[in-house]
mmCIF file of C-alpha atoms in Angstrom:
data_model
loop_
_atom_site.group_PDB
_atom_site.id
_atom_site.type_symbol
_atom_site.label_atom_id
_atom_site.label_comp_id
_atom_site.label_asym_id
_atom_site.label_seq_id
_atom_site.Cartn_x
_atom_site.Cartn_y
_atom_site.Cartn_z
ATOM 1 C CA MET A 1 -1.059 20.588 9.715
ATOM 2 C CA ILE A 2 -1.763 20.001 13.415
ATOM 3 C CA LEU A 3 -2.653 16.415 12.587
ATOM 4 C CA LEU A 4 0.575 16.000 10.634
ATOM 5 C CA LEU A 5 2.645 17.409 13.506
ATOM 6 C CA GLY A 6 0.811 15.192 15.986
ATOM 7 C CA LEU A 7 1.449 12.161 13.845
ATOM 8 C CA ALA A 8 5.109 13.113 13.494
ATOM 9 C CA ALA A 9 5.475 13.499 17.263
ATOM 10 C CA ALA A 10 3.716 10.188 17.904
ATOM 11 C CA ALA A 11 5.894 8.458 15.361
ATOM 12 C CA LEU A 12 9.094 9.807 16.880
ATOM 13 C CA CYS A 13 8.014 8.939 20.427
ATOM 14 C CA CYS A 14 6.657 5.489 19.728
ATOM 15 C CA SER A 15 8.708 2.686 18.391
ATOM 16 C CA SER A 16 7.226 0.227 15.966
ATOM 17 C CA ARG A 17 9.113 -2.690 14.570
ATOM 18 C CA THR A 18 6.932 -2.840 11.538
ATOM 19 C CA GLY A 19 8.425 -2.203 8.147
ATOM 20 C CA ALA A 20 5.943 -1.642 5.390
ATOM 21 C CA GLN A 21 6.521 -3.229 2.024
ATOM 22 C CA GLU A 22 3.908 -1.209 0.150
ATOM 23 C CA THR A 23 5.146 0.940 -2.680
ATOM 24 C CA PRO A 24 5.100 4.672 -1.901
ATOM 25 C CA TYR A 25 2.987 5.730 -4.878
ATOM 26 C CA PHE A 26 0.564 8.620 -4.460
ATOM 27 C CA VAL A 27 -1.785 7.760 -7.332
ATOM 28 C CA ALA A 28 -0.932 4.307 -8.663
ATOM 29 C CA TYR A 29 -1.379 1.105 -6.677
ATOM 30 C CA SER A 30 0.790 -1.986 -6.657
ATOM 31 C CA HIS A 31 -0.252 -5.517 -5.673
ATOM 32 C CA HIS A 32 1.398 -5.208 -2.261
ATOM 33 C CA LEU A 33 -1.354 -4.946 0.319
ATOM 34 C CA GLU A 34 -1.266 -3.976 3.967
ATOM 35 C CA GLU A 35 -0.008 -6.771 6.190
ATOM 36 C CA PRO A 36 -2.924 -8.452 8.029
ATOM 37 C CA GLY A 37 -3.733 -6.890 11.369
ATOM 38 C CA ASN A 38 -1.652 -3.754 10.698
ATOM 39 C CA LEU A 39 -3.094 -0.249 10.608
ATOM 40 C CA GLU A 40 -1.394 2.444 8.594
ATOM 41 C CA VAL A 41 -2.238 6.054 9.351
ATOM 42 C CA GLU A 42 -1.376 8.327 6.466
ATOM 43 C CA VAL A 43 -1.577 12.089 6.063
ATOM 44 C CA TYR A 44 -0.997 13.539 2.615
ATOM 45 C CA SER A 45 -1.371 16.885 0.901
ATOM 46 C CA ILE A 46 -1.269 18.204 -2.617
ATOM 47 C CA TYR A 47 -0.429 21.738 -3.702
ATOM 48 C CA GLY A 48 -1.592 22.701 -7.159
ATOM 49 C CA THR A 49 -1.489 25.711 -9.435
ATOM 50 C CA GLN A 50 -4.371 26.581 -11.701
ATOM 51 C CA LYS A 51 -4.879 29.183 -14.385
ATOM 52 C CA ALA A 52 -8.515 30.041 -13.775
ATOM 53 C CA GLY A 53 -8.448 30.290 -9.983
ATOM 54 C CA GLY A 54 -6.289 30.493 -6.892
ATOM 55 C CA ASP A 55 -3.709 27.854 -6.122
ATOM 56 C CA PHE A 56 -4.868 25.220 -3.669
ATOM 57 C CA ILE A 57 -3.713 22.795 -1.001
ATOM 58 C CA ALA A 58 -5.801 19.673 -0.505
ATOM 59 C CA PRO A 59 -4.890 17.560 2.541
ATOM 60 C CA TRP A 60 -6.351 14.129 3.043
ATOM 61 C CA MET A 61 -6.031 11.419 5.653
ATOM 62 C CA GLU A 62 -6.063 7.681 5.082
ATOM 63 C CA LEU A 63 -6.621 4.844 7.539
ATOM 64 C CA GLU A 64 -5.471 1.637 5.892
ATOM 65 C CA TYR A 65 -6.033 -1.721 7.516
ATOM 66 C CA GLY A 66 -5.020 -5.225 6.480
ATOM 67 C CA MET A 67 -8.184 -7.274 6.998
ATOM 68 C CA THR A 68 -6.533 -10.447 5.728
ATOM 69 C CA ALA A 69 -3.453 -11.247 3.681
ATOM 70 C CA TRP A 70 -5.558 -10.823 0.510
ATOM 71 C CA TRP A 71 -7.891 -7.955 1.504
ATOM 72 C CA THR A 72 -7.032 -4.393 2.467
ATOM 73 C CA THR A 73 -9.605 -1.773 3.358
ATOM 74 C CA GLU A 74 -9.012 1.957 3.551
ATOM 75 C CA PHE A 75 -10.988 5.004 4.678
ATOM 76 C CA TYR A 76 -10.266 8.544 3.458
ATOM 77 C CA ILE A 77 -11.193 11.980 4.722
ATOM 78 C CA ASP A 78 -10.642 14.793 2.186
ATOM 79 C CA SER A 79 -10.445 18.563 2.483
ATOM 80 C CA GLN A 80 -8.981 21.525 0.626
ATOM 81 C CA THR A 81 -7.998 25.166 0.920
ATOM 82 C CA THR A 82 -8.078 27.416 -2.112
ATOM 83 C CA PHE A 83 -6.038 30.600 -1.745
ATOM 84 C CA GLY A 84 -8.266 33.656 -1.903
ATOM 85 C CA ASP A 85 -11.340 31.504 -1.339
ATOM 86 C CA SER A 86 -11.978 29.210 1.634
ATOM 87 C CA THR A 87 -11.204 25.935 3.413
ATOM 88 C CA VAL A 88 -13.759 23.169 3.065
ATOM 89 C CA PHE A 89 -14.284 19.544 4.022
ATOM 90 C CA THR A 90 -14.894 17.749 0.750
ATOM 91 C CA GLY A 91 -16.006 14.257 1.694
ATOM 92 C CA THR A 92 -15.063 10.681 2.450
ATOM 93 C CA ARG A 93 -14.127 7.585 0.509
ATOM 94 C CA TRP A 94 -13.991 3.901 1.361
ATOM 95 C CA GLU A 95 -11.903 1.581 -0.746
ATOM 96 C CA ASN A 96 -11.232 -2.148 -0.740
ATOM 97 C CA ARG A 97 -8.518 -4.074 -2.570
ATOM 98 C CA PHE A 98 -8.574 -7.816 -3.139
ATOM 99 C CA ARG A 99 -5.950 -10.218 -4.445
ATOM 100 C CA PRO A 100 -7.765 -12.898 -6.436
ATOM 101 C CA LEU A 101 -4.685 -15.069 -7.024
ATOM 102 C CA MET A 102 -3.017 -16.741 -4.070
ATOM 103 C CA HIS A 103 0.527 -16.895 -5.500
ATOM 104 C CA GLU A 104 3.024 -14.486 -6.992
ATOM 105 C CA HIS A 105 3.145 -14.293 -10.778
ATOM 106 C CA TRP A 106 4.927 -12.221 -13.392
ATOM 107 C CA ILE A 107 1.874 -9.965 -13.405
ATOM 108 C CA ASN A 108 -0.222 -9.867 -10.253
ATOM 109 C CA PRO A 109 -3.794 -8.608 -10.483
ATOM 110 C CA VAL A 110 -5.621 -6.818 -7.690
ATOM 111 C CA LEU A 111 -9.284 -5.812 -7.833
ATOM 112 C CA TYR A 112 -10.154 -2.427 -6.387
ATOM 113 C CA ILE A 113 -13.534 -0.975 -5.542
ATOM 114 C CA GLU A 114 -14.195 2.348 -3.869
ATOM 115 C CA PHE A 115 -17.286 4.277 -2.838
ATOM 116 C CA GLU A 116 -16.855 8.039 -2.931
ATOM 117 C CA ASN A 117 -19.070 10.507 -1.132
ATOM 118 C CA THR A 118 -17.421 13.789 -2.082
ATOM 119 C CA THR A 119 -18.291 17.196 -3.433
ATOM 120 C CA ASP A 120 -17.164 18.877 -6.620
ATOM 121 C CA ALA A 121 -14.763 20.913 -4.479
ATOM 122 C CA ASP A 122 -12.562 17.835 -3.909
ATOM 123 C CA LYS A 123 -9.082 18.576 -5.269
ATOM 124 C CA THR A 124 -7.059 15.670 -3.931
ATOM 125 C CA LEU A 125 -6.566 14.427 -7.511
ATOM 126 C CA LYS A 126 -6.171 10.845 -6.352
ATOM 127 C CA GLU A 127 -7.103 9.873 -9.878
ATOM 128 C CA VAL A 128 -7.800 11.531 -13.188
ATOM 129 C CA VAL A 129 -10.713 10.102 -15.181
ATOM 130 C CA GLY A 130 -12.962 11.025 -18.086
ATOM 131 C CA VAL A 131 -12.266 14.522 -19.328
ATOM 132 C CA ASP A 132 -11.076 15.902 -15.978
ATOM 133 C CA ASN A 133 -9.120 19.125 -16.469
ATOM 134 C CA GLN A 134 -7.772 21.996 -14.436
ATOM 135 C CA PHE A 135 -10.741 24.241 -15.224
ATOM 136 C CA ASP A 136 -13.019 21.869 -13.242
ATOM 137 C CA ALA A 137 -11.182 23.027 -10.121
ATOM 138 C CA ALA A 138 -11.743 26.726 -10.807
ATOM 139 C CA GLU A 139 -15.309 26.811 -9.516
ATOM 140 C CA PRO A 140 -15.597 28.763 -6.216
ATOM 141 C CA ASN A 141 -15.747 26.528 -3.143
ATOM 142 C CA SER A 142 -19.115 27.926 -2.093
ATOM 143 C CA GLU A 143 -20.690 26.575 -5.278
ATOM 144 C CA ALA A 144 -18.600 23.465 -5.830
ATOM 145 C CA ASN A 145 -19.103 22.247 -2.277
ATOM 146 C CA ARG A 146 -22.885 22.274 -2.735
ATOM 147 C CA SER A 147 -22.743 19.645 -5.450
ATOM 148 C CA HIS A 148 -22.423 16.197 -3.859
ATOM 149 C CA THR A 149 -21.330 13.245 -5.930
ATOM 150 C CA HIS A 150 -21.701 9.580 -5.092
ATOM 151 C CA GLU A 151 -19.406 7.506 -7.227
ATOM 152 C CA ILE A 152 -18.204 3.958 -7.523
ATOM 153 C CA GLU A 153 -14.624 3.686 -8.657
ATOM 154 C CA THR A 154 -13.161 0.417 -9.864
ATOM 155 C CA LYS A 155 -9.585 -0.381 -10.772
ATOM 156 C CA LEU A 156 -7.797 -3.285 -12.269
ATOM 157 C CA ILE A 157 -4.348 -3.163 -10.720
ATOM 158 C CA LEU A 158 -1.595 -5.087 -12.466
ATOM 159 C CA SER A 159 1.767 -5.144 -10.802
ATOM 160 C CA SER A 160 5.121 -6.871 -11.191
ATOM 161 C CA ASP A 161 8.354 -7.038 -9.239
ATOM 162 C CA TYR A 162 11.608 -7.529 -11.099
ATOM 163 C CA LYS A 163 15.098 -7.228 -9.623
ATOM 164 C CA GLY A 164 14.010 -4.741 -6.968
ATOM 165 C CA TRP A 165 11.841 -2.708 -9.341
ATOM 166 C CA ASN A 166 8.089 -2.533 -9.060
ATOM 167 C CA PHE A 167 6.058 -1.813 -12.183
ATOM 168 C CA SER A 168 2.364 -1.088 -11.722
ATOM 169 C CA GLU A 169 -0.371 -0.412 -14.237
ATOM 170 C CA ASN A 170 -3.835 0.659 -13.125
ATOM 171 C CA PHE A 171 -6.895 0.862 -15.348
ATOM 172 C CA ILE A 172 -9.634 2.955 -13.779
ATOM 173 C CA GLY A 173 -13.386 2.915 -14.401
ATOM 174 C CA GLU A 174 -15.517 5.379 -12.457
ATOM 175 C CA LYS A 175 -19.309 5.642 -12.427
ATOM 176 C CA ASN A 176 -21.268 8.489 -10.950
ATOM 177 C CA LEU A 177 -24.301 6.879 -9.360
ATOM 178 C CA GLY A 178 -26.414 9.608 -10.922
ATOM 179 C CA HIS A 179 -27.103 9.448 -14.624
ATOM 180 C CA GLU A 180 -23.532 9.880 -15.798
ATOM 181 C CA PRO A 181 -21.594 7.646 -18.182
ATOM 182 C CA TRP A 182 -18.634 5.523 -17.126
ATOM 183 C CA GLU A 183 -15.370 7.478 -17.118
ATOM 184 C CA PHE A 184 -11.970 5.924 -17.575
ATOM 185 C CA GLY A 185 -8.422 6.708 -16.583
ATOM 186 C CA TYR A 186 -5.024 5.182 -16.089
ATOM 187 C CA ALA A 187 -2.105 5.361 -13.677
ATOM 188 C CA LEU A 188 1.358 3.894 -14.115
ATOM 189 C CA GLY A 189 4.078 3.645 -11.511
ATOM 190 C CA MET A 190 7.598 2.352 -11.141
ATOM 191 C CA ASP A 191 10.017 2.508 -8.243
ATOM 192 C CA ARG A 192 13.102 0.925 -6.726
ATOM 193 C CA PRO A 193 15.052 1.216 -3.475
ATOM 194 C CA LEU A 194 18.496 2.777 -3.873
ATOM 195 C CA ARG A 195 20.048 -0.362 -2.372
ATOM 196 C CA LEU A 196 18.531 -3.830 -2.529
ATOM 197 C CA ALA A 197 20.383 -5.644 0.247
ATOM 198 C CA ALA A 198 20.108 -4.480 3.845
ATOM 199 C CA THR A 199 23.075 -3.280 5.849
ATOM 200 C CA PRO A 200 23.966 -5.262 8.987
ATOM 201 C CA ARG A 201 23.074 -2.548 11.463
ATOM 202 C CA PRO A 202 19.969 -0.404 11.986
ATOM 203 C CA CYS A 203 20.305 2.937 10.265
ATOM 204 C CA ASN A 204 18.079 5.823 9.233
ATOM 205 C CA PHE A 205 20.151 7.376 6.477
ATOM 206 C CA CYS A 206 21.447 4.342 4.602
ATOM 207 C CA ARG A 207 20.519 3.953 0.946
ATOM 208 C CA GLU A 208 18.310 0.916 1.540
ATOM 209 C CA ASN A 209 15.747 3.229 3.203
ATOM 210 C CA PHE A 210 15.355 5.511 0.184
ATOM 211 C CA ILE A 211 13.112 4.753 -2.767
ATOM 212 C CA LEU A 212 12.995 6.637 -6.043
ATOM 213 C CA GLY A 213 10.375 6.244 -8.717
ATOM 214 C CA ALA A 214 7.915 7.951 -11.012
ATOM 215 C CA GLU A 215 4.241 7.946 -11.793
ATOM 216 C CA MET A 216 2.233 8.893 -14.858
ATOM 217 C CA TYR A 217 -1.523 9.263 -14.839
ATOM 218 C CA GLY A 218 -4.365 10.767 -16.808
ATOM 219 C CA GLY A 219 -7.846 10.400 -18.216
ATOM 220 C CA LEU A 220 -9.097 8.169 -20.983
ATOM 221 C CA GLY A 221 -12.435 9.805 -21.753
ATOM 222 C CA THR A 222 -15.834 8.269 -21.246
ATOM 223 C CA VAL A 223 -17.652 5.220 -22.471
ATOM 224 C CA LYS A 224 -19.131 7.408 -25.215
ATOM 225 C CA ALA A 225 -15.818 8.997 -26.235
ATOM 226 C CA PHE A 226 -12.814 6.891 -25.224
ATOM 227 C CA SER A 227 -9.813 9.116 -25.880
ATOM 228 C CA LEU A 228 -6.538 10.477 -24.564
ATOM 229 C CA SER A 229 -7.400 13.973 -25.780
ATOM 230 C CA GLY A 230 -9.583 16.557 -24.068
ATOM 231 C CA THR A 231 -8.409 15.422 -20.654
ATOM 232 C CA SER A 232 -5.342 15.957 -18.473
ATOM 233 C CA HIS A 233 -2.162 13.946 -18.077
ATOM 234 C CA TYR A 234 0.675 14.165 -15.576
ATOM 235 C CA VAL A 235 4.126 12.805 -14.953
ATOM 236 C CA ALA A 236 5.488 12.845 -11.412
ATOM 237 C CA PRO A 237 8.832 11.653 -10.075
ATOM 238 C CA LEU A 238 8.675 10.547 -6.450
ATOM 239 C CA ALA A 239 11.012 9.954 -3.550
ATOM 240 C CA ALA A 240 10.325 8.194 -0.259
ATOM 241 C CA TRP A 241 12.267 7.671 2.938
ATOM 242 C CA GLN A 242 11.199 4.583 4.866
ATOM 243 C CA LEU A 243 12.445 4.743 8.428
ATOM 244 C CA PRO A 244 12.950 1.495 10.313
ATOM 245 C CA ASN A 245 10.414 2.537 12.995
ATOM 246 C CA GLY A 246 7.509 2.356 10.548
ATOM 247 C CA VAL A 247 7.432 5.996 9.424
ATOM 248 C CA THR A 248 7.541 6.789 5.714
ATOM 249 C CA LEU A 249 7.992 10.302 4.353
ATOM 250 C CA SER A 250 7.278 10.871 0.685
ATOM 251 C CA LEU A 251 7.439 13.702 -1.837
ATOM 252 C CA SER A 252 6.402 13.955 -5.457
ATOM 253 C CA PRO A 253 6.468 16.996 -7.761
ATOM 254 C CA GLY A 254 4.076 16.522 -10.685
ATOM 255 C CA PHE A 255 4.018 18.245 -14.044
ATOM 256 C CA GLY A 256 1.058 18.682 -16.379
ATOM 257 C CA LEU A 257 1.657 17.364 -19.865
ATOM 258 C CA ASN A 258 -0.929 19.433 -21.747
ATOM 259 C CA ASN A 259 -2.995 22.612 -21.466
ATOM 260 C CA ASN A 260 -5.828 20.774 -19.731
ATOM 261 C CA SER A 261 -3.534 19.829 -16.853
ATOM 262 C CA HIS A 262 -2.533 21.801 -13.798
ATOM 263 C CA ARG A 263 0.925 23.070 -14.682
ATOM 264 C CA PHE A 264 2.492 21.995 -11.382
ATOM 265 C CA LEU A 265 1.442 19.735 -8.542
ATOM 266 C CA LEU A 266 3.407 18.957 -5.411
ATOM 267 C CA ARG A 267 2.402 16.033 -3.220
ATOM 268 C CA TRP A 268 3.895 15.214 0.140
ATOM 269 C CA GLY A 269 2.942 12.964 2.970
ATOM 270 C CA MET A 270 3.765 10.915 5.977
ATOM 271 C CA SER A 271 2.576 7.498 7.002
ATOM 272 C CA TYR A 272 2.993 5.481 10.156
ATOM 273 C CA GLU A 273 2.349 1.786 10.368
ATOM 274 C CA ILE A 274 1.013 0.391 13.643
ATOM 275 C CA SER A 275 1.430 -3.336 13.957
ATOM 276 C CA GLY A 276 -0.673 -5.766 15.969
ATOM 277 C CA VAL A 277 -3.930 -3.804 15.813
ATOM 278 C CA GLY A 278 -5.723 -6.958 14.648
ATOM 279 C CA ARG A 279 -4.540 -8.898 17.676
ATOM 280 C CA LYS A 280 -5.810 -6.185 20.042
ATOM 281 C CA LEU A 281 -9.159 -6.082 18.220
ATOM 282 C CA ARG A 282 -9.407 -9.858 18.384
ATOM 283 C CA SER A 283 -8.894 -9.804 22.120
ATOM 284 C CA LEU A 284 -12.020 -7.636 22.469
ATOM 285 C CA PHE A 285 -14.319 -10.305 21.017
ATOM 286 C CA MET B 1 -32.828 8.748 10.471
ATOM 287 C CA GLY B 2 -32.233 6.221 7.679
ATOM 288 C CA ARG B 3 -28.726 7.317 6.734
ATOM 289 C CA PRO B 4 -27.215 7.257 10.278
ATOM 290 C CA LEU B 5 -28.757 3.826 10.810
ATOM 291 C CA ILE B 6 -27.243 2.490 7.589
ATOM 292 C CA SER B 7 -23.875 4.065 8.491
ATOM 293 C CA ALA B 8 -24.017 2.490 11.969
ATOM 294 C CA LEU B 9 -24.878 -0.916 10.496
ATOM 295 C CA LEU B 10 -22.056 -0.628 7.967
ATOM 296 C CA LEU B 11 -19.612 0.301 10.732
ATOM 297 C CA LEU B 12 -20.801 -2.602 12.853
ATOM 298 C CA ALA B 13 -20.428 -4.979 9.914
ATOM 299 C CA LEU B 14 -16.914 -3.659 9.295
ATOM 300 C CA VAL B 15 -15.898 -4.145 12.945
ATOM 301 C CA ALA B 16 -17.385 -7.651 12.991
ATOM 302 C CA ALA B 17 -15.639 -8.548 9.725
ATOM 303 C CA THR B 18 -12.379 -7.149 11.107
ATOM 304 C CA ALA B 19 -12.668 -9.239 14.239
ATOM 305 C CA SER B 20 -13.596 -12.301 12.222
ATOM 306 C CA ALA B 21 -10.704 -11.783 9.824
ATOM 307 C CA ALA B 22 -8.312 -11.158 12.694
ATOM 308 C CA ARG B 23 -9.107 -14.610 14.096
ATOM 309 C CA HIS B 24 -7.713 -16.214 10.982
ATOM 310 C CA TRP B 25 -4.695 -14.153 10.142
ATOM 311 C CA LYS B 26 -2.120 -16.514 11.526
ATOM 312 C CA ILE B 27 -0.777 -19.857 10.491
ATOM 313 C CA ASP B 28 0.641 -22.736 12.435
ATOM 314 C CA ASP B 29 3.581 -25.077 11.966
ATOM 315 C CA ARG B 30 1.395 -27.611 10.213
ATOM 316 C CA GLY B 31 0.301 -24.940 7.734
ATOM 317 C CA VAL B 32 3.936 -24.122 6.989
ATOM 318 C CA LEU B 33 4.716 -27.783 6.399
ATOM 319 C CA MET B 34 1.769 -28.196 4.045
ATOM 320 C CA VAL B 35 2.660 -25.128 2.030
ATOM 321 C CA ILE B 36 6.377 -25.887 1.838
ATOM 322 C CA ALA B 37 5.485 -29.335 0.557
ATOM 323 C CA LYS B 38 3.787 -27.619 -2.373
ATOM 324 C CA ALA B 39 6.904 -25.636 -3.347
ATOM 325 C CA PRO B 40 7.727 -26.194 -7.024
ATOM 326 C CA VAL B 41 10.566 -28.687 -7.469
ATOM 327 C CA LYS B 42 12.811 -26.134 -9.179
ATOM 328 C CA THR B 43 12.763 -23.927 -6.063
ATOM 329 C CA ARG B 44 14.516 -26.632 -4.020
ATOM 330 C CA SER B 45 17.727 -26.047 -5.935
ATOM 331 C CA TRP B 46 17.740 -22.255 -5.508
ATOM 332 C CA LYS B 47 20.997 -21.302 -3.801
ATOM 333 C CA ASN B 48 21.243 -18.719 -1.047
ATOM 334 C CA PRO B 49 23.922 -16.224 -2.213
ATOM 335 C CA TYR B 50 24.551 -15.168 1.396
ATOM 336 C CA GLU B 51 24.699 -18.596 3.007
ATOM 337 C CA GLY B 52 26.655 -18.498 6.263
ATOM 338 C CA GLN B 53 27.858 -14.900 5.816
ATOM 339 C CA SER B 54 28.021 -13.099 9.159
ATOM 340 C CA ASP B 55 26.976 -9.711 7.753
ATOM 341 C CA ALA B 56 23.961 -11.314 6.109
ATOM 342 C CA ILE B 57 22.963 -12.928 9.411
ATOM 343 C CA LEU B 58 23.087 -9.533 11.122
ATOM 344 C CA ALA B 59 21.174 -7.870 8.297
ATOM 345 C CA GLY B 60 18.682 -10.734 8.314
ATOM 346 C CA GLU B 61 18.156 -10.356 12.039
ATOM 347 C CA LYS B 62 17.491 -6.644 11.575
ATOM 348 C CA LEU B 63 14.969 -7.378 8.820
ATOM 349 C CA PHE B 64 13.386 -10.162 10.847
ATOM 350 C CA ARG B 65 12.741 -7.741 13.714
ATOM 351 C CA GLN B 66 11.231 -5.195 11.299
ATOM 352 C CA HIS B 67 8.972 -7.519 9.339
ATOM 353 C CA CYS B 68 8.539 -10.882 11.053
ATOM 354 C CA ALA B 69 8.926 -10.615 14.829
ATOM 355 C CA GLU B 70 5.477 -9.071 15.292
ATOM 356 C CA CYS B 71 3.898 -12.479 14.508
ATOM 357 C CA HIS B 72 6.728 -14.944 14.971
ATOM 358 C CA GLY B 73 8.196 -13.410 18.115
ATOM 359 C CA ASP B 74 11.667 -12.025 18.806
ATOM 360 C CA ASP B 75 12.966 -15.561 19.314
ATOM 361 C CA ALA B 76 11.227 -16.817 16.122
ATOM 362 C CA ARG B 77 9.380 -19.500 18.092
ATOM 363 C CA GLY B 78 6.016 -18.088 17.016
ATOM 364 C CA LEU B 79 3.376 -16.142 18.892
ATOM 365 C CA GLY B 80 -0.126 -17.530 19.224
ATOM 366 C CA HIS B 81 -0.762 -19.666 16.179
ATOM 367 C CA ALA B 82 2.059 -18.143 14.103
ATOM 368 C CA ALA B 83 4.572 -20.727 12.978
ATOM 369 C CA ASN B 84 7.602 -21.619 15.059
ATOM 370 C CA LEU B 85 10.412 -20.826 12.645
ATOM 371 C CA ARG B 86 12.886 -22.923 14.647
ATOM 372 C CA SER B 87 10.796 -26.030 14.198
ATOM 373 C CA SER B 88 12.163 -28.907 12.166
ATOM 374 C CA PHE B 89 9.552 -28.193 9.465
ATOM 375 C CA VAL B 90 11.232 -24.893 8.748
ATOM 376 C CA GLN B 91 14.835 -25.710 9.618
ATOM 377 C CA ASN B 92 14.846 -28.814 7.420
ATOM 378 C CA ALA B 93 13.403 -26.981 4.429
ATOM 379 C CA THR B 94 15.884 -26.013 1.739
ATOM 380 C CA PRO B 95 16.786 -22.316 1.413
ATOM 381 C CA GLY B 96 15.033 -22.349 -1.966
ATOM 382 C CA GLU B 97 11.798 -23.643 -0.484
ATOM 383 C CA LEU B 98 11.921 -20.983 2.220
ATOM 384 C CA ALA B 99 12.656 -18.305 -0.405
ATOM 385 C CA TRP B 100 9.617 -19.434 -2.380
ATOM 386 C CA PHE B 101 7.431 -19.511 0.734
ATOM 387 C CA LEU B 102 8.607 -16.083 1.870
ATOM 388 C CA ARG B 103 7.957 -14.578 -1.565
ATOM 389 C CA ASP B 104 4.510 -16.161 -2.058
ATOM 390 C CA GLY B 105 3.259 -16.321 1.524
ATOM 391 C CA ASN B 106 0.164 -18.290 2.373
ATOM 392 C CA LEU B 107 -2.698 -15.922 1.730
ATOM 393 C CA PRO B 108 -5.599 -18.163 2.735
ATOM 394 C CA ARG B 109 -4.020 -18.743 6.147
ATOM 395 C CA GLY B 110 -2.826 -15.222 6.829
ATOM 396 C CA MET B 111 0.855 -15.221 5.919
ATOM 397 C CA PRO B 112 1.348 -12.228 3.606
ATOM 398 C CA PRO B 113 3.620 -12.552 0.580
ATOM 399 C CA TRP B 114 6.854 -10.630 1.040
ATOM 400 C CA ALA B 115 7.593 -10.101 -2.633
ATOM 401 C CA GLY B 116 7.649 -6.364 -1.947
ATOM 402 C CA ILE B 117 10.923 -6.803 -0.106
ATOM 403 C CA PRO B 118 13.820 -6.983 -2.584
ATOM 404 C CA GLU B 119 15.089 -10.517 -3.186
ATOM 405 C CA PRO B 120 18.528 -9.970 -1.566
ATOM 406 C CA ARG B 121 16.800 -8.957 1.675
ATOM 407 C CA ARG B 122 14.623 -12.061 1.606
ATOM 408 C CA TRP B 123 17.772 -14.169 1.296
ATOM 409 C CA GLN B 124 19.277 -12.287 4.255
ATOM 410 C CA ILE B 125 16.213 -13.173 6.344
ATOM 411 C CA ILE B 126 16.590 -16.830 5.347
ATOM 412 C CA THR B 127 20.296 -16.718 6.230
ATOM 413 C CA TYR B 128 19.344 -15.477 9.679
ATOM 414 C CA LEU B 129 16.598 -18.090 10.128
ATOM 415 C CA LYS B 130 18.952 -20.886 9.156
ATOM 416 C CA SER B 131 21.552 -19.571 11.601
ATOM 417 C CA LEU B 132 19.083 -20.085 14.480
ATOM 418 C CA GLY B 133 19.093 -23.827 14.048
ATOM 419 C CA PRO B 134 16.423 -26.187 15.338
ATOM 420 C CA GLN B 135 14.991 -25.642 18.820
#
């Protein structure tokens, strides 16, 4: 919370002329990468209810950097608080996204690879894979946080833009580096700004700065049992407010679609894009 | 002992790769010319729906400052190796060619594609660029 307030204060005090074009999805990814040389600092949280344990809040922080126009790298720090239990640091993740095709097409692929060093207490729910369900999150933090997992997560991101809409489809394959089978999942996203053309003058509250959309995500079983059943699925409308100074505020209530899912999830977050970081780094070498 | 060393090496590699990538993230006027020359023929006939409209020029200027000025400068003459958008290469290109270039970018040479910006806004940026005229 202190970090979020600090980021908010910094964002209001500093002016950045950078406007991000990334889609404000929480789970799905589009083919729009971070602009080269820009650093985006993002702070997100998720609140979730669960039947077999206390509700939880899991904040995470992302540092996203545009290495080149076709390569974005991102570092995550995860944590969570379970009501009636404790607050724990749950690990780190490092992801990379690559655009293999150099031009825009009807469907634009992006290759995603992530290394996760987290514990079983991680509740950020950045993806649902295998037979993930809400009862996995019911284990007390003291026990869950002892079990470390090292995983490689891969995604095939397919994304299209059409008349202001973005449609994204992600196919997820995750492999625990221990002796676990491949697990699969999916995430779908669509969004659109409320107004496509920009107004002549700078404004914070005009419709062009607001984006509405929705996401749907869930598991697809494992390599041994590929299935939509026995796992959890969610649908989540989302709204984002992109301020001209580089700050984006986003909110997304999510709803579980079966008994394996958390009944209700609420995600919120704030991001701030800092332009020209690459140029400053370059001047050091 | 082993794990901190590996982490430190990974961090060092990341910083070095960042610095190396940062050296190449800009394009020059010549790069713009070469890419625009590759624009599909059909794009040359694309019409700018906002051509010459004063509101579109103002909106385009606002968008330019948000998305483009960081690399191309407030006066659009280019910073460092970033292209001078008032050069004849750019000013003589058709609006359709510029729309294609803005949408697709030039990934190998550091110009990101701006397809994530809705098409009307990309046309507004082009309207503004064309209003600047050659240097």
